[in-house]
Coordinates of C-alpha atoms in Angstrom, one line a residue:
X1 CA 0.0 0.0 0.0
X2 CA 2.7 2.3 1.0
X3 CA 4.5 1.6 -2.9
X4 CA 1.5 2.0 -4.1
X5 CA 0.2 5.7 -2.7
X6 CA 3.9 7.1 -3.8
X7 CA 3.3 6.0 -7.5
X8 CA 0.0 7.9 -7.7
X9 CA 2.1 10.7 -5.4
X10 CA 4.8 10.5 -8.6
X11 CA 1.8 10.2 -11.0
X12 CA 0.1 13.4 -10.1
X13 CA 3.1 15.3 -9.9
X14 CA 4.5 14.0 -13.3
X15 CA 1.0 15.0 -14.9
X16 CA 0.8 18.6 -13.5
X17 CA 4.6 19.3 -14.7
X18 CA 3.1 17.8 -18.3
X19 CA 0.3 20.5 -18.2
X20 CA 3.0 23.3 -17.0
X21 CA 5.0 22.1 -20.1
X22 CA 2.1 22.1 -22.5
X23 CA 1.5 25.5 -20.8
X24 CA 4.7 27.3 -21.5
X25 CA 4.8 25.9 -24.9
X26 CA 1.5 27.0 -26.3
X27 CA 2.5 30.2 -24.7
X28 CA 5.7 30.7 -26.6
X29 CA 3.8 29.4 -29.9
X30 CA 1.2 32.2 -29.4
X31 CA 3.6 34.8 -28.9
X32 CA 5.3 33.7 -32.0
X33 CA 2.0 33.6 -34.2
X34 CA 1.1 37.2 -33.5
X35 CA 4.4 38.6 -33.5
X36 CA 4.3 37.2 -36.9
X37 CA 1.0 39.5 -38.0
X38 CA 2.5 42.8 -39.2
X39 CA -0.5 45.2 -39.8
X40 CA -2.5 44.9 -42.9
X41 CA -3.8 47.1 -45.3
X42 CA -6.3 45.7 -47.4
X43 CA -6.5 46.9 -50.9
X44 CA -10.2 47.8 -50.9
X45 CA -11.2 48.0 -54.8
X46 CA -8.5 46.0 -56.0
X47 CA -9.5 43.1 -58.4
X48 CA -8.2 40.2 -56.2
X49 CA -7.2 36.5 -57.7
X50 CA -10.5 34.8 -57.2
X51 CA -12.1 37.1 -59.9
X52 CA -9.3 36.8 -62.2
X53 CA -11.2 34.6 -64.7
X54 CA -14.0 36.5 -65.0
X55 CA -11.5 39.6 -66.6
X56 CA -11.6 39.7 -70.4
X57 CA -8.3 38.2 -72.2
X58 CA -7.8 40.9 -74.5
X59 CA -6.2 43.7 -75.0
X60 CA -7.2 46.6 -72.1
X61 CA -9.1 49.3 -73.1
X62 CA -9.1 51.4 -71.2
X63 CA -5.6 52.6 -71.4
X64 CA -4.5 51.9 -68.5
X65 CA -1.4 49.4 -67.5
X66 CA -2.5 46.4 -65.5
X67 CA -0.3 45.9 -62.6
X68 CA -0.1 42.2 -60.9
X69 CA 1.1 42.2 -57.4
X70 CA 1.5 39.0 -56.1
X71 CA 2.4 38.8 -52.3
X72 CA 4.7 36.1 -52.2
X73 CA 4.0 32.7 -50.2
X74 CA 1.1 32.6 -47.8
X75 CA -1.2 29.7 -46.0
X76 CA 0.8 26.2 -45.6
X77 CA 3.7 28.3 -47.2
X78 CA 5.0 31.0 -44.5
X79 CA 8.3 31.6 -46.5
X80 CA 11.3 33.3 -43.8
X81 CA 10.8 33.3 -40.4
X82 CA 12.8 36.7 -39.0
X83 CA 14.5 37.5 -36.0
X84 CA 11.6 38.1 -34.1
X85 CA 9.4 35.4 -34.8
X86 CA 7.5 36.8 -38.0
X87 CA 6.9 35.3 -40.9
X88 CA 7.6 36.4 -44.4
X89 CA 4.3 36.0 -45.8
X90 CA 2.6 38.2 -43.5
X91 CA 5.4 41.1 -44.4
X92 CA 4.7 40.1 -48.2
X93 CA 0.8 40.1 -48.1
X94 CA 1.0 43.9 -45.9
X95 CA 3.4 45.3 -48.1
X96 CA 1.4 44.0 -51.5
X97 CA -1.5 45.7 -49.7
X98 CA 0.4 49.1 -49.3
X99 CA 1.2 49.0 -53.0
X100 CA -2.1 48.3 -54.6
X101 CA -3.8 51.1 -52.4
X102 CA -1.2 53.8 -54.1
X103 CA -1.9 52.3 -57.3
X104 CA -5.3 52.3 -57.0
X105 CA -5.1 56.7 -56.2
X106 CA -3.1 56.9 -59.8
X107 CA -5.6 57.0 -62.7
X108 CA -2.6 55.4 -65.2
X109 CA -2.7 51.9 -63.1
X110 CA -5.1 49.2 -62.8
X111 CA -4.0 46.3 -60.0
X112 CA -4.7 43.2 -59.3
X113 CA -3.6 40.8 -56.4
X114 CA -2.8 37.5 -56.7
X115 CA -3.9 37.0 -53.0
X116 CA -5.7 39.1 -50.7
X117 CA -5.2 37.0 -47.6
X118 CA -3.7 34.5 -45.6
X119 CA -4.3 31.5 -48.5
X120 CA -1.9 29.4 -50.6
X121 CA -1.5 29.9 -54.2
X122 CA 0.5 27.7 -56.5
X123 CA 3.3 28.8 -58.2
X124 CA 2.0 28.6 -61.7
X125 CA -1.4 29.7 -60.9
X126 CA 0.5 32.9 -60.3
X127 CA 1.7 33.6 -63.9
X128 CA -1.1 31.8 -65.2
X129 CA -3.3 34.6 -63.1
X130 CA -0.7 37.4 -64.8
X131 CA -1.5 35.8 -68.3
X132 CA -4.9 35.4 -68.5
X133 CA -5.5 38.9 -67.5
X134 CA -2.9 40.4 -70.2
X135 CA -1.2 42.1 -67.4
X136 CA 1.7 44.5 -68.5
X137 CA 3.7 43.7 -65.7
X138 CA 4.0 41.6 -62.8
X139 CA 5.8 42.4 -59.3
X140 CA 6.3 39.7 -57.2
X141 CA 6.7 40.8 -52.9
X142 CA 9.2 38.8 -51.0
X143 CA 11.3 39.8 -47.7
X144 CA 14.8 37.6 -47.7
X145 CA 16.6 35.3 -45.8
X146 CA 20.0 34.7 -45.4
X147 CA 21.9 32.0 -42.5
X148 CA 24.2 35.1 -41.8
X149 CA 22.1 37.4 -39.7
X150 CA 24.8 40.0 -41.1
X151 CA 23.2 40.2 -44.4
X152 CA 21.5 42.8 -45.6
X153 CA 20.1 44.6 -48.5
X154 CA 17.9 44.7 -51.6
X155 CA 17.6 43.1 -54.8
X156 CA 15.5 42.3 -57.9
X157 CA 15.2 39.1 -59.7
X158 CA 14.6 38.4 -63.1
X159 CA 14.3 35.6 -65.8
X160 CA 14.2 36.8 -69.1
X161 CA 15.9 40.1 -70.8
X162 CA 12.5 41.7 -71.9
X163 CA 12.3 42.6 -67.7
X164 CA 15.6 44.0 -67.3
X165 CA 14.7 47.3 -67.5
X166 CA 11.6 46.7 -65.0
X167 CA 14.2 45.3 -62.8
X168 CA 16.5 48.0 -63.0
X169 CA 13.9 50.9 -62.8
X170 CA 12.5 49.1 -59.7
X171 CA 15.8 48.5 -58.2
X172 CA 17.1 51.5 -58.4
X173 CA 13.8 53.4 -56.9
X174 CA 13.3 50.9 -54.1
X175 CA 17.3 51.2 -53.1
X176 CA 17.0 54.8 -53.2
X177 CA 13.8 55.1 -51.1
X178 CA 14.5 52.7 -48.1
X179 CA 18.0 53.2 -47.9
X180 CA 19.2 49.5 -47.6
X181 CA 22.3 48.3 -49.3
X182 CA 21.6 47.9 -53.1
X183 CA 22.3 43.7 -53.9
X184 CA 21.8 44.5 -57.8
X185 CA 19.4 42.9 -59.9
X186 CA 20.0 39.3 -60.7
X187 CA 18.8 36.8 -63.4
X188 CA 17.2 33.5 -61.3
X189 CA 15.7 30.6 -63.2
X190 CA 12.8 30.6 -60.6
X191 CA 9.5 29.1 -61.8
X192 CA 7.1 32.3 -60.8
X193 CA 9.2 34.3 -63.4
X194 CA 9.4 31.7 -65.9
X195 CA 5.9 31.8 -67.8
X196 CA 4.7 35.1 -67.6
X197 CA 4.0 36.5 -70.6
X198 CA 4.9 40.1 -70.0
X199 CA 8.6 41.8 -68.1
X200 CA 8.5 40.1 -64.5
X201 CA 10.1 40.6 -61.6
X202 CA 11.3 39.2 -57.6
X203 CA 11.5 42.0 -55.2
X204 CA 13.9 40.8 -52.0
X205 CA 13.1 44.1 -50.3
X206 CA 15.3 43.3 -47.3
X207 CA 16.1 40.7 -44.9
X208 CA 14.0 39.3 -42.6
X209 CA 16.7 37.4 -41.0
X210 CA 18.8 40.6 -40.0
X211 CA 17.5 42.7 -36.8
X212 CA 17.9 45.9 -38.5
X213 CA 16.3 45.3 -41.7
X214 CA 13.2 43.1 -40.3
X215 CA 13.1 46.3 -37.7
X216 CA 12.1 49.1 -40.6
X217 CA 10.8 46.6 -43.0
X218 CA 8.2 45.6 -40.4
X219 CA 7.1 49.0 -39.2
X220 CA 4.4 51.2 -40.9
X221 CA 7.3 53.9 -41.8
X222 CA 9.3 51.2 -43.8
X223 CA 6.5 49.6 -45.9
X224 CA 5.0 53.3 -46.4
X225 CA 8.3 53.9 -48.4
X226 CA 9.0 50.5 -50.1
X227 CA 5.4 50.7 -51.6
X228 CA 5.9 54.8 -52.8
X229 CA 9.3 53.6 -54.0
X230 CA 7.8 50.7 -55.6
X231 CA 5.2 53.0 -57.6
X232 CA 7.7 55.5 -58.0
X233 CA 9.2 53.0 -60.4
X234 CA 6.4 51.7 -62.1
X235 CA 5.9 55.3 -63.1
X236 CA 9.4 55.8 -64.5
X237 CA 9.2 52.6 -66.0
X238 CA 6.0 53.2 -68.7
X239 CA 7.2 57.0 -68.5
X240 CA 10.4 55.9 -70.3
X241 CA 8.6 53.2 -72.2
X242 CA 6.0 55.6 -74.3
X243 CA 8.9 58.5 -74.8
X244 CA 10.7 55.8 -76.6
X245 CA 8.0 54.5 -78.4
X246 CA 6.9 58.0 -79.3
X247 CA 10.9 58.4 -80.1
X248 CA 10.6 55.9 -82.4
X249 CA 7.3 57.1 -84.0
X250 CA 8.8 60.7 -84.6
X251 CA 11.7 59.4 -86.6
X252 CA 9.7 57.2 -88.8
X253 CA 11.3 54.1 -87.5
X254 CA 9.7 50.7 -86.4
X255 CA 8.2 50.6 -83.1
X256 CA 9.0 47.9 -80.4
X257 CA 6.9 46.7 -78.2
X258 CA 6.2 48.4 -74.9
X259 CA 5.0 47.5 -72.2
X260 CA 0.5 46.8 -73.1
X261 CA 1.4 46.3 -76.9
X262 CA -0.1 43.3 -78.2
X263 CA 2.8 41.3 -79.9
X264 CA 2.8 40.8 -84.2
X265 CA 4.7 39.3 -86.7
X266 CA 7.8 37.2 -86.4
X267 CA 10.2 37.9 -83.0
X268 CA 13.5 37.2 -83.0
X269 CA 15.0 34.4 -80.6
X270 CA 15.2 35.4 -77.0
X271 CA 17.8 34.0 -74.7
X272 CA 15.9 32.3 -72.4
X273 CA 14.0 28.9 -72.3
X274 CA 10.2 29.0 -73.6
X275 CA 7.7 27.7 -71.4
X276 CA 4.6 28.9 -73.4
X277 CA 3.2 31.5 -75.6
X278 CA 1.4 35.1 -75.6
X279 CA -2.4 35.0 -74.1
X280 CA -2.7 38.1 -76.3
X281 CA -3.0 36.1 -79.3
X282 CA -5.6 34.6 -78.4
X283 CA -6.4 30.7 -77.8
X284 CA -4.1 29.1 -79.4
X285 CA -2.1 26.1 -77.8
X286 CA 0.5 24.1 -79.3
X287 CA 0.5 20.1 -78.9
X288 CA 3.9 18.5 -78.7
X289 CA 5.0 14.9 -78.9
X290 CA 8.6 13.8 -77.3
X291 CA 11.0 11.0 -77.9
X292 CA 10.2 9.0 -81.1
X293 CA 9.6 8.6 -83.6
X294 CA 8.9 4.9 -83.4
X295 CA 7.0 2.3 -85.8
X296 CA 4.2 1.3 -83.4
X297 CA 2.6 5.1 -81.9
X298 CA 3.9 7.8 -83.9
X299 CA 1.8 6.4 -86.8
X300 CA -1.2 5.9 -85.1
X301 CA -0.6 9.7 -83.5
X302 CA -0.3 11.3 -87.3
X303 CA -3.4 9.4 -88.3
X304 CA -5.1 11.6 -85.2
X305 CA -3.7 14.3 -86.2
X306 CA -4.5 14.0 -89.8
X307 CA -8.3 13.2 -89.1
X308 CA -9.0 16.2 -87.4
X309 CA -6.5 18.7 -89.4
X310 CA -4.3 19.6 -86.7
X311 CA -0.8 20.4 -87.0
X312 CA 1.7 19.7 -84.1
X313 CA 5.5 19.7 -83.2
X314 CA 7.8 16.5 -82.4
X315 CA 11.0 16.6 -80.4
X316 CA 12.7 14.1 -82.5
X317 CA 15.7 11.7 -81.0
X318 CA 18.1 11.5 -83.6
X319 CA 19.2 7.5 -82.9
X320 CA 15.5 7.3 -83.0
X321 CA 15.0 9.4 -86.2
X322 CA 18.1 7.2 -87.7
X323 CA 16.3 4.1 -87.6
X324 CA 12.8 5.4 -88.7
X325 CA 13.5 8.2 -91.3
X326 CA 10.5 7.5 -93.2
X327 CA 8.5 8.8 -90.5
X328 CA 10.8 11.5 -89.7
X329 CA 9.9 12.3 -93.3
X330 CA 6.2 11.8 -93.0
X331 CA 5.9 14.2 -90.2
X332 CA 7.4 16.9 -92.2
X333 CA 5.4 16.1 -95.1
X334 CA 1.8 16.3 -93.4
X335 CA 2.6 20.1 -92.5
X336 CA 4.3 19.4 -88.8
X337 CA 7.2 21.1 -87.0
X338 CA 10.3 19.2 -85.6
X339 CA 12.7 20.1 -83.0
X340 CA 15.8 18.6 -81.7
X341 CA 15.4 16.5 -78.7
X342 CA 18.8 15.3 -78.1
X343 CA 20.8 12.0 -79.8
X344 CA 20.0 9.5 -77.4
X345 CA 17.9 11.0 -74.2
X346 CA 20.9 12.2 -71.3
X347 CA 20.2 14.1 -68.7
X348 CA 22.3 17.0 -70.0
X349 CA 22.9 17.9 -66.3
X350 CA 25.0 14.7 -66.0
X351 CA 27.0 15.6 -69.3
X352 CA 30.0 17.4 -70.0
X353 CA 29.8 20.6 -72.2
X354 CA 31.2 18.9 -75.2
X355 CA 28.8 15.4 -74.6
X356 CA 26.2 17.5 -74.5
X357 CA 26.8 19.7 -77.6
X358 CA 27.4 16.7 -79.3
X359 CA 24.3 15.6 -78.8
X360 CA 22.4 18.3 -79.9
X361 CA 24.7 18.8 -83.1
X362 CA 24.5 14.9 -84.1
X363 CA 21.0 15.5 -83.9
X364 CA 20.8 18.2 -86.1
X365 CA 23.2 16.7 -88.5
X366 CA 20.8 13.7 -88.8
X367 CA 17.9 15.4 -89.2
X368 CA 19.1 17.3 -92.0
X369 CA 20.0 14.2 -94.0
X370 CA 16.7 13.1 -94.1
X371 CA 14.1 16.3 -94.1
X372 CA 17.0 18.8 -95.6
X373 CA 16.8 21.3 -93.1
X374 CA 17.9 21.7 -89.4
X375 CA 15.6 22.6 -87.1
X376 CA 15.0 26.0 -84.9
X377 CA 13.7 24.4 -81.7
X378 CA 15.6 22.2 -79.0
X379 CA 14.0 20.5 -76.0
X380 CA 16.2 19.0 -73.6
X381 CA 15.5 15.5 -72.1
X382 CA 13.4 15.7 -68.8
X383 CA 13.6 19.5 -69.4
X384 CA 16.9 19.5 -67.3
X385 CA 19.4 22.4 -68.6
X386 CA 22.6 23.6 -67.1
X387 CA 22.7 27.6 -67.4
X388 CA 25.8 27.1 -69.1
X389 CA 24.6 24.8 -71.6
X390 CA 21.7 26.4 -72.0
X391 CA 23.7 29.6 -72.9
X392 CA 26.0 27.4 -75.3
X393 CA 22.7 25.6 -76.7
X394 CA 21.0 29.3 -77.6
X395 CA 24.8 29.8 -78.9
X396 CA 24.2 27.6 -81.8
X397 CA 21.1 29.6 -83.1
X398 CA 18.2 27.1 -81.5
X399 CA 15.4 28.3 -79.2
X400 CA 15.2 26.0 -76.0
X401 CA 11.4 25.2 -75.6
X402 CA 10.1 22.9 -72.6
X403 CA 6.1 23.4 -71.6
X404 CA 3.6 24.8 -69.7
X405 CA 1.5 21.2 -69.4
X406 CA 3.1 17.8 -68.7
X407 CA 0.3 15.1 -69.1
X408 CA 2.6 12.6 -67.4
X409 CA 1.1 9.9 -70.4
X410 CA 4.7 8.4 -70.2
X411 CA 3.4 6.7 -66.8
X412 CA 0.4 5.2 -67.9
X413 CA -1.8 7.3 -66.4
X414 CA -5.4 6.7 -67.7
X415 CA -6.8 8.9 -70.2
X416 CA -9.6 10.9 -67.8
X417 CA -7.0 11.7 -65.7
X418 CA -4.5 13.1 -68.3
X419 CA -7.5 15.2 -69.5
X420 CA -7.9 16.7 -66.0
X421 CA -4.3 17.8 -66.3
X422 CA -5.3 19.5 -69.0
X423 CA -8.0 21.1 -67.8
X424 CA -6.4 22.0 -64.7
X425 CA -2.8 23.2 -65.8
X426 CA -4.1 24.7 -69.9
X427 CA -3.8 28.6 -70.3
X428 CA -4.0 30.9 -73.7
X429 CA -0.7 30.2 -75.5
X430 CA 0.1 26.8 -73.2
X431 CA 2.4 24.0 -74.7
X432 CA 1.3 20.6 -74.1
X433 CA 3.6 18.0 -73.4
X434 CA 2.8 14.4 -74.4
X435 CA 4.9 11.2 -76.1
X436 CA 5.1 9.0 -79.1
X437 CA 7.5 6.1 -77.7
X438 CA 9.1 5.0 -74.3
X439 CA 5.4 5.3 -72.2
X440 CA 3.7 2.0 -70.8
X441 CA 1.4 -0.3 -72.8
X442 CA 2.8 1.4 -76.0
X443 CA 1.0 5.2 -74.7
X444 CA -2.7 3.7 -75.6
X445 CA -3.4 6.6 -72.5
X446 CA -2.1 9.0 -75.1
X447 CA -4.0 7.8 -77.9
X448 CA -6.9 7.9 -75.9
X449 CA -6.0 11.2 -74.4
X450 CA -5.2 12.5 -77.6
X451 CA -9.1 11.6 -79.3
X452 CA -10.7 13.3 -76.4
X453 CA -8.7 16.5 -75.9
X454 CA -8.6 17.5 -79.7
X455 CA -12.7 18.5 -79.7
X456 CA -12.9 19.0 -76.1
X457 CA -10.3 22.0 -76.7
X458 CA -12.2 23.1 -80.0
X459 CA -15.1 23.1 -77.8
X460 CA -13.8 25.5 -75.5
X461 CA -12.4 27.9 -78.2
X462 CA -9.2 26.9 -79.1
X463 CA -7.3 26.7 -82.1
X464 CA -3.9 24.6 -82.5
X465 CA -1.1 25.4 -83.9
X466 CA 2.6 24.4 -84.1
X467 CA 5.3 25.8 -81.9
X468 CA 7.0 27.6 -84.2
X469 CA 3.8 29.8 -85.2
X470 CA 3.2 30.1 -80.9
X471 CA 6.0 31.6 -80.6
X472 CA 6.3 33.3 -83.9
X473 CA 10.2 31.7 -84.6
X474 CA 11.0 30.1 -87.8
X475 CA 10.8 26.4 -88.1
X476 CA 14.3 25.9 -89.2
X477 CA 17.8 27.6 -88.7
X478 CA 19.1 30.0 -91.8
X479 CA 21.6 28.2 -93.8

């Protein structure tokens, strides 16, 4: 009895130090959740991402540019954690709020926000957001983070050259308003910057993880001048875009395209990978067929095709294209484009520089034996480039072209399922990416697939169309 009344003696005390513990802990979590609520400043009249669709894709009317703000992170995603406990995307989502309610008092702007609260929003729904809206630019919020809480400063990412000057403009503004060190702008292969169809940038206004900069980044003073800085820029930025326009006009000469200009005839080749086409002309998409050709499913694919009129674009393996030129040659003859899609299927990232060259020169070499031209486009294997190799690949006059849809067919996945891919992932001016050999059961998914997307997208408006003409390159390299 006596052993007995001292375990329930060790048994009560053990439970009420448990409930002290769970105490302190939810404690210290609370404290950390609110000190990780900056205050918010809703953009009242802002057209926020959940009415997006409803937004006509063409081109705006009203003369106004259309400004995306996308607060980065938010819900499941809290991006940085600073110094004192607060979480990026709550820094983000204020700051975004600051910016659209300055935009909103300037009759030339027209915003929109990608999120207006504490939710999740996928990467790609982002641009895809940006695109189907025919924004003219996109500015994407973000605080930094850095394992040196010495680090400091801001900088402004980019993907592709057409938003260096955006990037610049910005940049210089935001450095020059707020006062922290200026980082530069920076090119960063980062998927939110990849598909938009307009100059789009990454804003690391400070960082988070050092005292000083969370400090003034957090309070109402700090944001105040990142967002007027932020406008500031945006107002220097189509300033300087419609004087050279108007430039351009006066002395007779062409005109590029500024920023709200619907794109026309023929571009040349940008330096950067293509991931899809321009919403602004319209619904177009661009089916694409990878790693054959073979005897057994590229046929049965070009039958499809032929039946319903439709033109597409095949990333051709040249060992593949060696042993079945006639339907190398039967593809070109029944109105499709080809591309290069590597000799023999490496991951180019596992390659040395002159392995990999090789494989895309072999490739061309081939193809031009057998359909007398070498093509424009190359697609690397499981999309995977190297920036240098990418650099060298552009080098040798060939646009590098992955995709805005992957149907996954290559893993058997049934045909219902491929089409809600489809349905999910498919924009204005998306590529669709889909197989003629190396898939399970010989791609009858893709077959399949392919018989039920072809008047289900007619259905819904669009037209098809080849890569080439999506992107408005020529099909083939000058000679």
């Amino acid at each position: 009895m006596i052993y007995h009344k001292k375990r329930k003696k060790f048994t009560r005390v053990f439970f009420i130090l448990f409930i002290a513990i769970l105490f302190i802990v939810g404690f210290k979590l609370a404290w950390h959740v609110g000190s990780s609520t900056v205050e918010l400043v809703p953009a009242s009249s802002a057209r926020l991402a959940e009415t997006y669709r409803t937004l006509p894709a063409v081109p705006n009317p009203n003369k106004t540019y259309r400004i995306v703000i996308d607060p980065g992170h938010g819900g499941k995603d809290p991006g940085a954690t600073g110094v004192s406990g607060a979480y990026e995307k709550a820094f983000n989502l204020s700051l975004a709020g600051r910016v659209v309610d300055l935009l909103e008092e300037a009759p030339l702007f027209e915003p929109l926000l990608t999120r207006s609260d504490d939710q999740f929003v996928e990467l790609d729904e982002r641009a895809a957001k940006s695109n189907d809206w025919n924004a003219d630019v996109m500015i994407s919020i973000h605080g930094n983070t850095y394992t040196d809480p010495m680090t400091s400063g801001t900088e402004t990412l980019y993907r592709h050259e057409d938003s260096i000057p955006l990037a610049q403009t910005l940049q210089e503004h935001l450095v020059k308003g707020i006062g922290l060190r200026d980082r530069g702008i920076k090119e960063e292969q980062l998927k939110v910057l990849s598909t938009p169809t307009m100059p789009a940038v990454l804003i690391e206004v400070g960082y988070l993880t050092n005292a000083e900069d969370e400090r003034f980044l957090l309070s109402n003073e700090g944001q105040d001048l990142a967002a007027q800085a932020i406008v500031d820029g945006l107002k220097d930025y189509f300033a300087e875009a419609q004087e050279l326009s108007l430039g351009h006009q006066a002395n007779g000469e062409s005109v590029e395209r500024s920023p709200g200009t619907p794109q026309s005839g023929n571009q040349s080749m940008e330096k950067k990978v293509y991931f899809n086409g321009s919403a602004q002309d319209g619904k177009q998409v661009a089916l694409t067929f990878d790693d054959g050709p073979d005897a057994i499913v590229t046929p049965k694919i070009l039958d499809i095709l032929k039946e319903n009129d439709i033109k597409a674009t095949f990333f051709i393996l040249g060992n593949r294209a060696e042993a079945h030129p006639e339907t190398v040659r039967r593809i070109k003859e029944e109105g499709h484009a080809i591309g290069n899609h590597s000799w023999s299927h490496p991951n180019f990232t596992e390659l040395s520089m002159e392995e990999a060259l090789n494989q895309v020169k072999n490739t061309q070499d081939e193809l031009n034996d057998i359909i007398g031209y070498r093509p424009s486009l190359f697609r690397p294997p499981y999309g995977a480039l190297d920036e240098d190799k990418e650099e060298a690949i552009q080098n040798m006059d060939l646009a590098v072209v992955n995709w805005s849809v992957d149907t996954m067919d290559w893993s058997g996945l049934p045909a219902q399922e491929i089409m809600g891919i489809i349905h999910k992932q498919l924009r204005p001016g998306g590529i669709i990416l889909q197989h003629t050999a190396n898939g399970k059961n010989h791609l009858a998914n893709t077959l399949e697939a392919l018989q039920l997307l072809i008047p289900d997208l007619k259905d819904q408006g669009y037209s098809f169309v080849t890569v080439p003409e999506l992107l408005h390159l020529p099909e083939s390299q000058s000679s």
